[in-house]
mmCIF file of C-alpha atoms and ligand atoms in Angstrom:
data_model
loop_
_atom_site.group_PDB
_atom_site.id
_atom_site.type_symbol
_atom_site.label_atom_id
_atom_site.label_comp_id
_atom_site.label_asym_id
_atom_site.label_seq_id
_atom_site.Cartn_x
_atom_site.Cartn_y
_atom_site.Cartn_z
ATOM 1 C CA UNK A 197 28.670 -5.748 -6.781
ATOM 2 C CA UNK A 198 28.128 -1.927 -8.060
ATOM 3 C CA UNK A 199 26.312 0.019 -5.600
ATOM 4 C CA UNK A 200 23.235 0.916 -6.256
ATOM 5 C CA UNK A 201 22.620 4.861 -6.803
ATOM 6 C CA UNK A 202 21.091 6.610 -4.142
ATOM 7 C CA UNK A 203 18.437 8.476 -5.994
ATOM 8 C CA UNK A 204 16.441 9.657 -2.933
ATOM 9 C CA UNK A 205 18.990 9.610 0.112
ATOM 10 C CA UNK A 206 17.183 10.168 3.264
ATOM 11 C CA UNK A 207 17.738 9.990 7.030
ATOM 12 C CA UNK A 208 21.655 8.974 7.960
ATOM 13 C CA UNK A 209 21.968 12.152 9.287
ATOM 14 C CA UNK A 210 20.548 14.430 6.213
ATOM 15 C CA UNK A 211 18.112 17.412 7.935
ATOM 16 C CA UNK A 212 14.504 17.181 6.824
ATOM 17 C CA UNK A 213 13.750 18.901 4.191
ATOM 18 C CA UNK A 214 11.458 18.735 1.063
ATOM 19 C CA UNK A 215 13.650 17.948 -2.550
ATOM 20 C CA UNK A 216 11.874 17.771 -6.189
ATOM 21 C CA UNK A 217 10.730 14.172 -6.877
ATOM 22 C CA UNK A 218 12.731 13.081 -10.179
ATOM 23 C CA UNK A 219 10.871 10.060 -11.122
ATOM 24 C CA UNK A 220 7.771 10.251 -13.753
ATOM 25 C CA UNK A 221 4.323 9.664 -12.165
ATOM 26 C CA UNK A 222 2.494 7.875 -14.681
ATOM 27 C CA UNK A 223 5.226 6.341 -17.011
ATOM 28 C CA UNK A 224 2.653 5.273 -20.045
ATOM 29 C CA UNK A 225 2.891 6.518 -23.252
ATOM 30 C CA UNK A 226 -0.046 7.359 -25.412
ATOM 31 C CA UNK A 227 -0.126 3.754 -26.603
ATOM 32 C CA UNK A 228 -0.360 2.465 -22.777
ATOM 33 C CA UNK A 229 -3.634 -0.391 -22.110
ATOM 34 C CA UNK A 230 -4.774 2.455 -19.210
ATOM 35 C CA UNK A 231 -6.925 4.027 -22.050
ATOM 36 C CA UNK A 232 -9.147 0.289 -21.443
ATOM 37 C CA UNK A 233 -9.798 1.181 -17.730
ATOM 38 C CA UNK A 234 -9.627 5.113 -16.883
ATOM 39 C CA UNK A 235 -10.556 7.916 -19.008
ATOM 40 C CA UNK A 236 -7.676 10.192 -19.926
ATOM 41 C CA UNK A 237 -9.278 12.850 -17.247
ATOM 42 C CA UNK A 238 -8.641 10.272 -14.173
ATOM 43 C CA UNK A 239 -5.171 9.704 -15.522
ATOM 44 C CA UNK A 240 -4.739 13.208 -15.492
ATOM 45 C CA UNK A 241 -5.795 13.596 -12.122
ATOM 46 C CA UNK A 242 -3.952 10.903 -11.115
ATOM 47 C CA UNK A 243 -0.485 12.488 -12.251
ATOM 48 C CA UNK A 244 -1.220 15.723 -10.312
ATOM 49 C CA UNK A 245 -2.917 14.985 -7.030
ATOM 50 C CA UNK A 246 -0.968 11.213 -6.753
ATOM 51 C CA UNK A 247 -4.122 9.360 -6.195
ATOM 52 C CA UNK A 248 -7.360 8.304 -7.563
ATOM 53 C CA UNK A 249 -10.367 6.751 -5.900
ATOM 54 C CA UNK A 250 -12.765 4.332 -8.529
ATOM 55 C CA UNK A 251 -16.124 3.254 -6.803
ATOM 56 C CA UNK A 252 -18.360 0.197 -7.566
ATOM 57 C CA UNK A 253 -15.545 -1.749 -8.961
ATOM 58 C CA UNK A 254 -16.133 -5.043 -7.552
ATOM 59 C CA UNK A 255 -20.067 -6.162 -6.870
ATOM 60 C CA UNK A 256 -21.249 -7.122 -3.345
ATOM 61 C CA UNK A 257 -20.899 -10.671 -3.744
ATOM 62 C CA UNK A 258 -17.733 -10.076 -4.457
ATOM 63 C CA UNK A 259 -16.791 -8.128 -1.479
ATOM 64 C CA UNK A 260 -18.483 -10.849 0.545
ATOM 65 C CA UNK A 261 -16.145 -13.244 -0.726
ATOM 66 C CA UNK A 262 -13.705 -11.045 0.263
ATOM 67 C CA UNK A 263 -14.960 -10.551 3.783
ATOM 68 C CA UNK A 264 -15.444 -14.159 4.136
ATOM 69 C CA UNK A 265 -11.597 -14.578 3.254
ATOM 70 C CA UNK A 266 -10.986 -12.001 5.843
ATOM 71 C CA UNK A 267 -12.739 -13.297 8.825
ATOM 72 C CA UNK A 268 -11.144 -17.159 7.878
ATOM 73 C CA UNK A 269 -7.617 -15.674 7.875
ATOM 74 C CA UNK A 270 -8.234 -13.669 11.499
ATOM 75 C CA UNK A 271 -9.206 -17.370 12.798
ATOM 76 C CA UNK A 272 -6.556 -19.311 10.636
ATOM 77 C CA UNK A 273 -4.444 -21.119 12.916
ATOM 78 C CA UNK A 274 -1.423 -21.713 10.147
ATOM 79 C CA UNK A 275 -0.934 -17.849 10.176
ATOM 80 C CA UNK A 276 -1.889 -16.433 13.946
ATOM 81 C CA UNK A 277 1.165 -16.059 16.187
ATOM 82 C CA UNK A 278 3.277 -15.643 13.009
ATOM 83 C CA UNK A 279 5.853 -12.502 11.933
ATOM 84 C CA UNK A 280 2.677 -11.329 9.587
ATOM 85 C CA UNK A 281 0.409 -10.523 12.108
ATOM 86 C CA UNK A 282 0.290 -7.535 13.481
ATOM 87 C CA UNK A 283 -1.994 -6.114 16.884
ATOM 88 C CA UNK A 284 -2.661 -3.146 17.593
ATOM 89 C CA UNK A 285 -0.708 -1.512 20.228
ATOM 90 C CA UNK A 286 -2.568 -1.474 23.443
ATOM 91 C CA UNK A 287 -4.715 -4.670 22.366
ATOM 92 C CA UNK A 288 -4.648 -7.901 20.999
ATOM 93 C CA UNK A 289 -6.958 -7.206 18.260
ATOM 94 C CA UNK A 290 -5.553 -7.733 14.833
ATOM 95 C CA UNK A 291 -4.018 -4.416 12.886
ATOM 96 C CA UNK A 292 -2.365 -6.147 9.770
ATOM 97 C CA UNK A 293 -2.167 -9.466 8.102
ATOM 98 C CA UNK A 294 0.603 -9.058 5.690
ATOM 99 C CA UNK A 295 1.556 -11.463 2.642
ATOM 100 C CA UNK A 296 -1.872 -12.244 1.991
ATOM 101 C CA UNK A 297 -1.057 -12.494 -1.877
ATOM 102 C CA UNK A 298 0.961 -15.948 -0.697
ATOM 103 C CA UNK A 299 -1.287 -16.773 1.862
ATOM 104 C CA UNK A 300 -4.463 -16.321 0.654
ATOM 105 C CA UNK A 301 -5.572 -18.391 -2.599
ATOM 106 C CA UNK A 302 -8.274 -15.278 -2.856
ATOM 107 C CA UNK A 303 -6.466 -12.260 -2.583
ATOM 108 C CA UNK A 304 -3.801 -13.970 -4.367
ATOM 109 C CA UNK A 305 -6.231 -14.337 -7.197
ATOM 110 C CA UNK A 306 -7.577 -10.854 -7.047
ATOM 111 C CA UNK A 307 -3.869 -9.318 -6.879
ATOM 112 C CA UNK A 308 -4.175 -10.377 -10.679
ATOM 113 C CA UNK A 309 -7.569 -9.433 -11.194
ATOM 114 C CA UNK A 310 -7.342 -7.342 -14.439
ATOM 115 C CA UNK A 311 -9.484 -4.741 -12.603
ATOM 116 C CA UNK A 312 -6.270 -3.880 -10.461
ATOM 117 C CA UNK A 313 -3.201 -5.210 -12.260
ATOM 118 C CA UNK A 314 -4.258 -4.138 -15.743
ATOM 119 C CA UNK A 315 -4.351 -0.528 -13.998
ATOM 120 C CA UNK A 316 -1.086 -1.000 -12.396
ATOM 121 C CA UNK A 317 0.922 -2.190 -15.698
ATOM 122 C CA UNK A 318 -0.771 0.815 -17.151
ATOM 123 C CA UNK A 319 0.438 3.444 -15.025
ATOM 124 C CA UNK A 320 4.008 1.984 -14.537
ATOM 125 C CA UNK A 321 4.363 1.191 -17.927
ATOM 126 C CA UNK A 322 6.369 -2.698 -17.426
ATOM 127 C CA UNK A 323 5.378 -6.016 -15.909
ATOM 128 C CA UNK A 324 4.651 -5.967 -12.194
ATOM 129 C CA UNK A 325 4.417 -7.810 -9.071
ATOM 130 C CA UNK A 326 3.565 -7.570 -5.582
ATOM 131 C CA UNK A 327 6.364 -5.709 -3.432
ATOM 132 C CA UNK A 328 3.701 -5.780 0.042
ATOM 133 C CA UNK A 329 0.360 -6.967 0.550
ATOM 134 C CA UNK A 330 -1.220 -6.398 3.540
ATOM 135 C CA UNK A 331 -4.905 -6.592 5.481
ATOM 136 C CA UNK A 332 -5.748 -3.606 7.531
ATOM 137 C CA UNK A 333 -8.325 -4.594 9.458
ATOM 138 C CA UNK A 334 -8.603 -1.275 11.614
ATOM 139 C CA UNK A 335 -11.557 -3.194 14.224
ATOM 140 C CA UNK A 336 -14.120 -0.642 16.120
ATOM 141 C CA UNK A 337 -13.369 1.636 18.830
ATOM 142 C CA UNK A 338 -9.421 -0.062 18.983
ATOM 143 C CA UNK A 339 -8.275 0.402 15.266
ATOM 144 C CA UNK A 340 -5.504 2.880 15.754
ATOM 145 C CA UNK A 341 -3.564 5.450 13.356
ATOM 146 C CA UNK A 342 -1.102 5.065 10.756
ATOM 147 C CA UNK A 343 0.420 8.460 11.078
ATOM 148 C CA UNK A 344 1.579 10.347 8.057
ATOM 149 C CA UNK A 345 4.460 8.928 6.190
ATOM 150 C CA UNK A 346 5.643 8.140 2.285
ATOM 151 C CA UNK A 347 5.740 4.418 2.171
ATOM 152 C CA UNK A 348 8.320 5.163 -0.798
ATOM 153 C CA UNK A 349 11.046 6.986 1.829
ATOM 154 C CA UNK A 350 10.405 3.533 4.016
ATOM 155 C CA UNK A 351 10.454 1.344 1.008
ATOM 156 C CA UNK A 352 13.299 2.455 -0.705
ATOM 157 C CA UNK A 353 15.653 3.338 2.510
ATOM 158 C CA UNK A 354 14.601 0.030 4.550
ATOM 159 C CA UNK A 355 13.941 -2.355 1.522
ATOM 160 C CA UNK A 356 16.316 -1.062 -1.127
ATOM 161 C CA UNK A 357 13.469 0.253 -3.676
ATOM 162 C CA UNK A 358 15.916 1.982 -6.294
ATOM 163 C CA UNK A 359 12.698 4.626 -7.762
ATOM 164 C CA UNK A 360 9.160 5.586 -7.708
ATOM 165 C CA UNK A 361 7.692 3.584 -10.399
ATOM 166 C CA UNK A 362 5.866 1.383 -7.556
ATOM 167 C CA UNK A 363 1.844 2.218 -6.522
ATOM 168 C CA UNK A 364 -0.568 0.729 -3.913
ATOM 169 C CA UNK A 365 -4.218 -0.111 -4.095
ATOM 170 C CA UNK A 366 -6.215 -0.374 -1.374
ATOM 171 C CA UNK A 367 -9.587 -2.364 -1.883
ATOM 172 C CA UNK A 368 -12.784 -1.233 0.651
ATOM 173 C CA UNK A 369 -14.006 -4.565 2.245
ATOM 174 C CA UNK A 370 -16.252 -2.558 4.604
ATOM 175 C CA UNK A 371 -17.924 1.432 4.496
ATOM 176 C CA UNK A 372 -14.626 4.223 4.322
ATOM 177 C CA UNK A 373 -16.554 6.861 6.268
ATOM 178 C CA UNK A 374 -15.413 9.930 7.451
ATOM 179 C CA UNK A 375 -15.150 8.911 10.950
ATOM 180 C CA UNK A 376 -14.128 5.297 10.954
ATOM 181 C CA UNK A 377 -10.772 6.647 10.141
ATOM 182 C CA UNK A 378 -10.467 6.427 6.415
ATOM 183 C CA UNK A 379 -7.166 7.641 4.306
ATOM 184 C CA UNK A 380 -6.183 10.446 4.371
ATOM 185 C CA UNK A 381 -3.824 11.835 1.894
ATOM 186 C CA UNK A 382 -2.467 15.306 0.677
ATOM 187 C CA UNK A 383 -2.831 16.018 -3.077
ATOM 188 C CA UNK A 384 0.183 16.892 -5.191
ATOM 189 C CA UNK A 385 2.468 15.712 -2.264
ATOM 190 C CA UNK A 386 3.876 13.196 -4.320
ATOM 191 C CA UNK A 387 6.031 15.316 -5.963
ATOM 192 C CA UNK A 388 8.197 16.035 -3.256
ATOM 193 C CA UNK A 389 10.265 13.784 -1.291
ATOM 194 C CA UNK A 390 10.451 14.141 2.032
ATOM 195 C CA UNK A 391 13.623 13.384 3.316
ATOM 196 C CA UNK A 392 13.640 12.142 6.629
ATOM 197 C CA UNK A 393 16.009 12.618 9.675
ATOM 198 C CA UNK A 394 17.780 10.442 12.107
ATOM 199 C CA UNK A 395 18.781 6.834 11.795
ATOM 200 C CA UNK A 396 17.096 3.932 10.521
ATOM 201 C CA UNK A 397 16.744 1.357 14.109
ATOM 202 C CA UNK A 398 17.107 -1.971 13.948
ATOM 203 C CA UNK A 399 14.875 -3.941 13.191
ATOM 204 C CA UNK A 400 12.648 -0.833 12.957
ATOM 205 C CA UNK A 401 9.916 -2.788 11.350
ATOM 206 C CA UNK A 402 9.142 -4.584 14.488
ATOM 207 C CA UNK A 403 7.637 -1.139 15.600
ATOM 208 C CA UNK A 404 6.618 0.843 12.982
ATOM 209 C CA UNK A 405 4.536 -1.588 11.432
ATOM 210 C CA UNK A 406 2.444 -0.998 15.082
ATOM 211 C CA UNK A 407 3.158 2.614 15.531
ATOM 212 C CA UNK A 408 5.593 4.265 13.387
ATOM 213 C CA UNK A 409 7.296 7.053 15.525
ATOM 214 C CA UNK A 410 10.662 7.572 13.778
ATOM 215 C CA UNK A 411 11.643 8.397 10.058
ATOM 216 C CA UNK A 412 8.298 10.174 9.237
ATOM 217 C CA UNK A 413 8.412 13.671 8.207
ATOM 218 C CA UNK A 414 8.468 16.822 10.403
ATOM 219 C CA UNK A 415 5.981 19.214 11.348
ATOM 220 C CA UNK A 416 6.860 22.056 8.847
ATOM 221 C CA UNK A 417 7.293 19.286 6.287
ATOM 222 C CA UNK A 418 3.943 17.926 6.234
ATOM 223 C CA UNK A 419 2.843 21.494 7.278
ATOM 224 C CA UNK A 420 4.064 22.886 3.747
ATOM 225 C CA UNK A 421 2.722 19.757 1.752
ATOM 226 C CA UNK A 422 -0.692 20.423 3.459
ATOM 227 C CA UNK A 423 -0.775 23.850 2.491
ATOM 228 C CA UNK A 424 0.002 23.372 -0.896
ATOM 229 C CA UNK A 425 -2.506 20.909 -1.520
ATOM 230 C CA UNK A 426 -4.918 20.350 1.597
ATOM 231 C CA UNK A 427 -6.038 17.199 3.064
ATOM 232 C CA UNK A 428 -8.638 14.663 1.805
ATOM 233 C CA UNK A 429 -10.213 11.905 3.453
ATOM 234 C CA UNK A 430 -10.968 8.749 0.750
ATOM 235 C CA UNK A 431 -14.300 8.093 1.998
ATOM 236 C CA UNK A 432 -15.915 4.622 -0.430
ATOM 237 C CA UNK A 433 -18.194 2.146 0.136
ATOM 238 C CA UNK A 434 -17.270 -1.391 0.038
ATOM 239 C CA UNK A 435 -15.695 -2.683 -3.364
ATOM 240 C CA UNK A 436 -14.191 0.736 -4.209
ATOM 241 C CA UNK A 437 -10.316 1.143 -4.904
ATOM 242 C CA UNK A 438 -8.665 3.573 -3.658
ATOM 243 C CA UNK A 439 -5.021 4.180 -5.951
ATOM 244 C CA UNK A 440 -2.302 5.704 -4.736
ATOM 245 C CA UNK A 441 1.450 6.819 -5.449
ATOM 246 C CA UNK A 442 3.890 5.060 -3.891
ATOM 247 C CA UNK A 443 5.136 8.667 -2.470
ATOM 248 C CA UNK A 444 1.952 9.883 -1.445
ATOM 249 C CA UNK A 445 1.939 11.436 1.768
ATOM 250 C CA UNK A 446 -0.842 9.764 3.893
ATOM 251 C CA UNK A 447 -2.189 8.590 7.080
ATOM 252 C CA UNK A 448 -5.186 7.773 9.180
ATOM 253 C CA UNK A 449 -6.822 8.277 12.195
ATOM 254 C CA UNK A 450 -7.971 5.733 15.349
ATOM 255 C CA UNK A 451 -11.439 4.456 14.459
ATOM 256 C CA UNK A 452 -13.479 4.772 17.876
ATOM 257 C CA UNK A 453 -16.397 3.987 15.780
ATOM 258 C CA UNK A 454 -17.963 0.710 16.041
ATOM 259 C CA UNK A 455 -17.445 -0.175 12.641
ATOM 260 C CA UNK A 456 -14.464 -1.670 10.751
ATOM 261 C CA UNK A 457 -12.446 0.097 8.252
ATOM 262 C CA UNK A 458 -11.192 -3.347 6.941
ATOM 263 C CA UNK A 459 -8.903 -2.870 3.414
ATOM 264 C CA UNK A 460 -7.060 -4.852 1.157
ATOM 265 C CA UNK A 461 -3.924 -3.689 -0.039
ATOM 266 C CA UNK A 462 -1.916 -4.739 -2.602
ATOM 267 C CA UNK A 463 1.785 -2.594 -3.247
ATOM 268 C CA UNK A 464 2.390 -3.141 -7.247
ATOM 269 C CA UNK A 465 6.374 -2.103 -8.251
ATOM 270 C CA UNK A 466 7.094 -2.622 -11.692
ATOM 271 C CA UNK A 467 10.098 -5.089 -12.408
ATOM 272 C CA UNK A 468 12.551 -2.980 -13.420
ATOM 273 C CA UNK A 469 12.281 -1.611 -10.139
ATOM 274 C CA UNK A 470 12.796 -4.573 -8.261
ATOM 275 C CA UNK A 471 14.251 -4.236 -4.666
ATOM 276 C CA UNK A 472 18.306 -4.157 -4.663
ATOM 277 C CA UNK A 473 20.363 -3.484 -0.822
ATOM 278 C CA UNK A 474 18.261 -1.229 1.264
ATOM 279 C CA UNK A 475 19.475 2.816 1.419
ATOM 280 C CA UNK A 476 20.596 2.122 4.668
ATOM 281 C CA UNK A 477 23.096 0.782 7.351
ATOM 282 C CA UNK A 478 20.516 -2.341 8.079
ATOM 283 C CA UNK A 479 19.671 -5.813 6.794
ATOM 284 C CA UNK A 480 17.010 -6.294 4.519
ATOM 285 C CA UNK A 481 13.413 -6.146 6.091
ATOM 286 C CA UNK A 482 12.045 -9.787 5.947
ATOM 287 C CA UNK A 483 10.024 -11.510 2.711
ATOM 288 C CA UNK A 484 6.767 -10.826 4.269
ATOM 289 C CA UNK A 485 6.981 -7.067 4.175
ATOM 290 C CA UNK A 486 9.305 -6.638 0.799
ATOM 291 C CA UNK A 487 9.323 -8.621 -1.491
ATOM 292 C CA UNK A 488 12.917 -10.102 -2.591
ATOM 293 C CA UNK A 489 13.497 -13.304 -2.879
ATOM 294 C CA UNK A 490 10.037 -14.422 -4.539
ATOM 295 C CA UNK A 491 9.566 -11.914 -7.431
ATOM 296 C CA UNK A 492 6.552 -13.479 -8.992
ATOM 297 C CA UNK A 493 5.829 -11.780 -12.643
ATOM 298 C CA UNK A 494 2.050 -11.208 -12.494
ATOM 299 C CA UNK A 495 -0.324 -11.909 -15.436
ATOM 300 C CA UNK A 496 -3.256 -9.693 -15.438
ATOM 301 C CA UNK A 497 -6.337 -12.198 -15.650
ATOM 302 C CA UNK A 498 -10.588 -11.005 -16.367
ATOM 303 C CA UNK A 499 -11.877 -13.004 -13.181
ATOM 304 C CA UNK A 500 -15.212 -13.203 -12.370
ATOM 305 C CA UNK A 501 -17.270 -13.808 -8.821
ATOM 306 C CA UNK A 502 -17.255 -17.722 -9.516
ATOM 307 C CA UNK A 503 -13.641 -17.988 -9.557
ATOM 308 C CA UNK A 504 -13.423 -16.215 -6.078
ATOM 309 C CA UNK A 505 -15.934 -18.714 -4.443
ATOM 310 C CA UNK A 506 -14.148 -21.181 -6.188
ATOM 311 C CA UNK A 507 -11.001 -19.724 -4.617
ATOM 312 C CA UNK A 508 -13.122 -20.019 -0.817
ATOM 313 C CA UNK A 509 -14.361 -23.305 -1.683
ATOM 314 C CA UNK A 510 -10.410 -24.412 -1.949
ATOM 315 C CA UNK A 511 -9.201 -23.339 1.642
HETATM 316 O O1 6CS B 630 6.729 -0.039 6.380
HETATM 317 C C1 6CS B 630 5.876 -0.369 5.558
HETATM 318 O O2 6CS B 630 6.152 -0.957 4.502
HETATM 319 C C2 6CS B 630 4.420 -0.149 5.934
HETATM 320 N N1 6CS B 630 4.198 1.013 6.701
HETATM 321 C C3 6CS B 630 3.211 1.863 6.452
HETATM 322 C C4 6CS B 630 2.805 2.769 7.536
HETATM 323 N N2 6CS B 630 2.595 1.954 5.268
HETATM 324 C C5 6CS B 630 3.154 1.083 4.225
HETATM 325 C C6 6CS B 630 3.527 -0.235 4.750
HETATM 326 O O3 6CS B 630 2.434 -0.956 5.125
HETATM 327 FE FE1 FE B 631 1.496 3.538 4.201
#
C-alpha cells in the first residue's frame, strides 16, 4: 500500500516551530447548505478566528434530556471500568466518557441532529461522520485542565488524519462561566501548525487523555500564537455550541468551582478525510478514540425534544 503523504509532519525529531497551514478552513462554495444555518458574517468569522460560539440552540428541555443521559451513563454499569472512561488524575471522579455516539442512543441521535451536522457538512463541504465523541464532565473543585494543544497535530500524527477538513462541536450541558474553567482558545491560531517535538510514546493515549504532558507546543509557540491573536474564554449557558477548527489551539483550566462544566463533544471529519496509518512510528490509537474501523456516513436529521425523550425512554 502507497504511503500516505505527510502533509503536516510533526514530532520524530522535527524542532518546534510554527509552518503555514495549507488546508482551506471552510471548504463550501457559494452554493454550500451553511447559508440555512449561519449568516455569511459568522462564516466569515469562522474562517479567520477558527471558531464560532451559537447560543440558545437547543431549549432547556432539551438540555435536560441531555443531562439526564449524562448522569445515567456516569452510573451505567455496561460502560464504568471500561477503556472509555476516563478519571481525573488525582481522583476517581469521572473526566471523559468517550464513544458516546455508539453508546448512547441520545447523543447518538443528536450527533445527527441537523442543528450540528447540517453545520458540519456545510463547512467541510462532503458527507461526514464522527472521528471522536467524548463527555467532559469537568466535576467541581476536581475537574482538571486540558492544557493547550491542536487536537489536529494529535489526530493526524497518532490516528493517521491525512488533512484539516475535520471540526469539533462542543454542546454546553451546564453554565460555561469564566471561572468553572471554560475553553479557551486563541483566534486565528488555526492557521498555523504547530509542529511538535520529541517522540510519540506508546501507548501515549493512556496518559494524555488524563494529562497530556508531551507533544503539545512550546512556550514561544503558543507565546507567538497568543500574541497574534489573544486569548478568549467561550463562556455559554447551557444548550449553546461552541464550533471549533480541528487545529485550533485551545485548552482549559481546573474548575475549583463547585459547579460542573459538563460538555458534549462531537469531532465531525468529512469522508474524504477518513483516517489512513497514523504519522507516526505507533499502532493505531483504539476505535473508541478514532474512529477506523466503523465509519458510519451520517444523515443530517430535523429532530425535535420528543425524539430525545423517546431516545431516554429506550435505555
Ligand atoms: O487525543 C485526543 O484525541 C484528545 N485530546 C485532547 C486534549 N483533545 C482532543 C481529544 O479529546
Ligand atoms: Fe482538544
Amino acid at each position: 500500500m502507497t504511503e500516505a503523504l505527510d502533509k503536516y509532519p510533526s514530532r520524530a525529531g522535527r524542532a518546534a516551530c510554527l509552518e503555514p497551514r495549507v488546508d482551506p478552513v471552510v471548504y463550501s462554495s457559494g452554493a454550500s447548505q451553511l447559508s440555512t444555518h449561519l449568516s455569511p458574517e459568522q462564516v466569515a468569522q469562522y474562517e479567520r478566528d477558527g471558531y464560532l460560539v451559537l447560543h440558545d440552540v437547543f431549549n432547556a428541555e432539551e438540555v435536560q434530556c441531555f443531562k439526564d443521559e449524562l448522569e445515567r451513563l456516569r452510573h451505567d454499569k455496561n460502560i464504568l471500568g471500561g477503556d472509555e472512561v476516563i478519571t481525573e488524575p488525582g481522583s476517581g471522579d469521572i473526566r471523559s466518557i468517550f464513544r458516546v455516539h455508539s453508546a448512547s442512543p441520545v447523543f447518538k441521535r443528536l450527533a445527527s441532529d441537523l442543528r450540528l451536522a447540517g453545520i458540519a457538512q456545510g463547512f467541510l463541504e462532503d458527507n461526514v461522520y464522527i472521528h471522536q465523541s467524548r463527555l467532559n464532565y469537568k466535576p467541581g473543585f476536581r475537574g482538571k485542565e486540558f492544557y493547550w494543544h491542536s487536537d489536529f497535530e494529535t489526530w493526524h500524527v497518532e490516528d493517521g488524519m491525512p488533512a484539516m477538513r475535520a471540526l469539533s462541536m462542543s454542546i454546553t450541558l451546564t453554565e460555561n462561566t469564566q471561572h468553572n474553567g471554560p475553553l479557551m482558545l486563541m483566534p486565528g491560531s488555526h492557521k498555523s501548525y504547530a509542529v511538535c517535538t520529541g517522540e510519540t510514546p506508546a501507548n501515549h493515549f493512556k496518559t494524555s487523555l488524563k494529562k497530556q504532558e508531551y507533544c503539545v507546543p512550546e512556550d514561544d509557540q503558543l507565546a507567538k500564537l497568543a500574541e497574534r491573536g489573544c486569548i478568549v474564554a467561550a463562556t455559554a449557558e447551557p444548550g449553546s455550541v461552541i464550533i471549533f477548527d480541528c487545529n485550533t489551539i485551545h485548552g482549559s483550566n481546573s474548575n475549583i468551582t463547585p459547579d460542573p462544566r459538563s460538555n458534549v463533544f462531537f469531532v465531525y471529519n468529512a469522508v474524504s478525510n477518513r483516517v489512513v496509518e497514523p504519522f507516526c512510528d505507533q499502532p493505531p490509537r483504539p476505535e473508541y478514540i478514532a474512529t477506523r474501523q466503523h465509519i458510519e456516513v451520517i444523515r443530517p436529521q430535523r429532530t425535535e425534544l420528543e425524539s430525545y425523550r423517546g431516545e431516554l425512554l429506550s435505555v
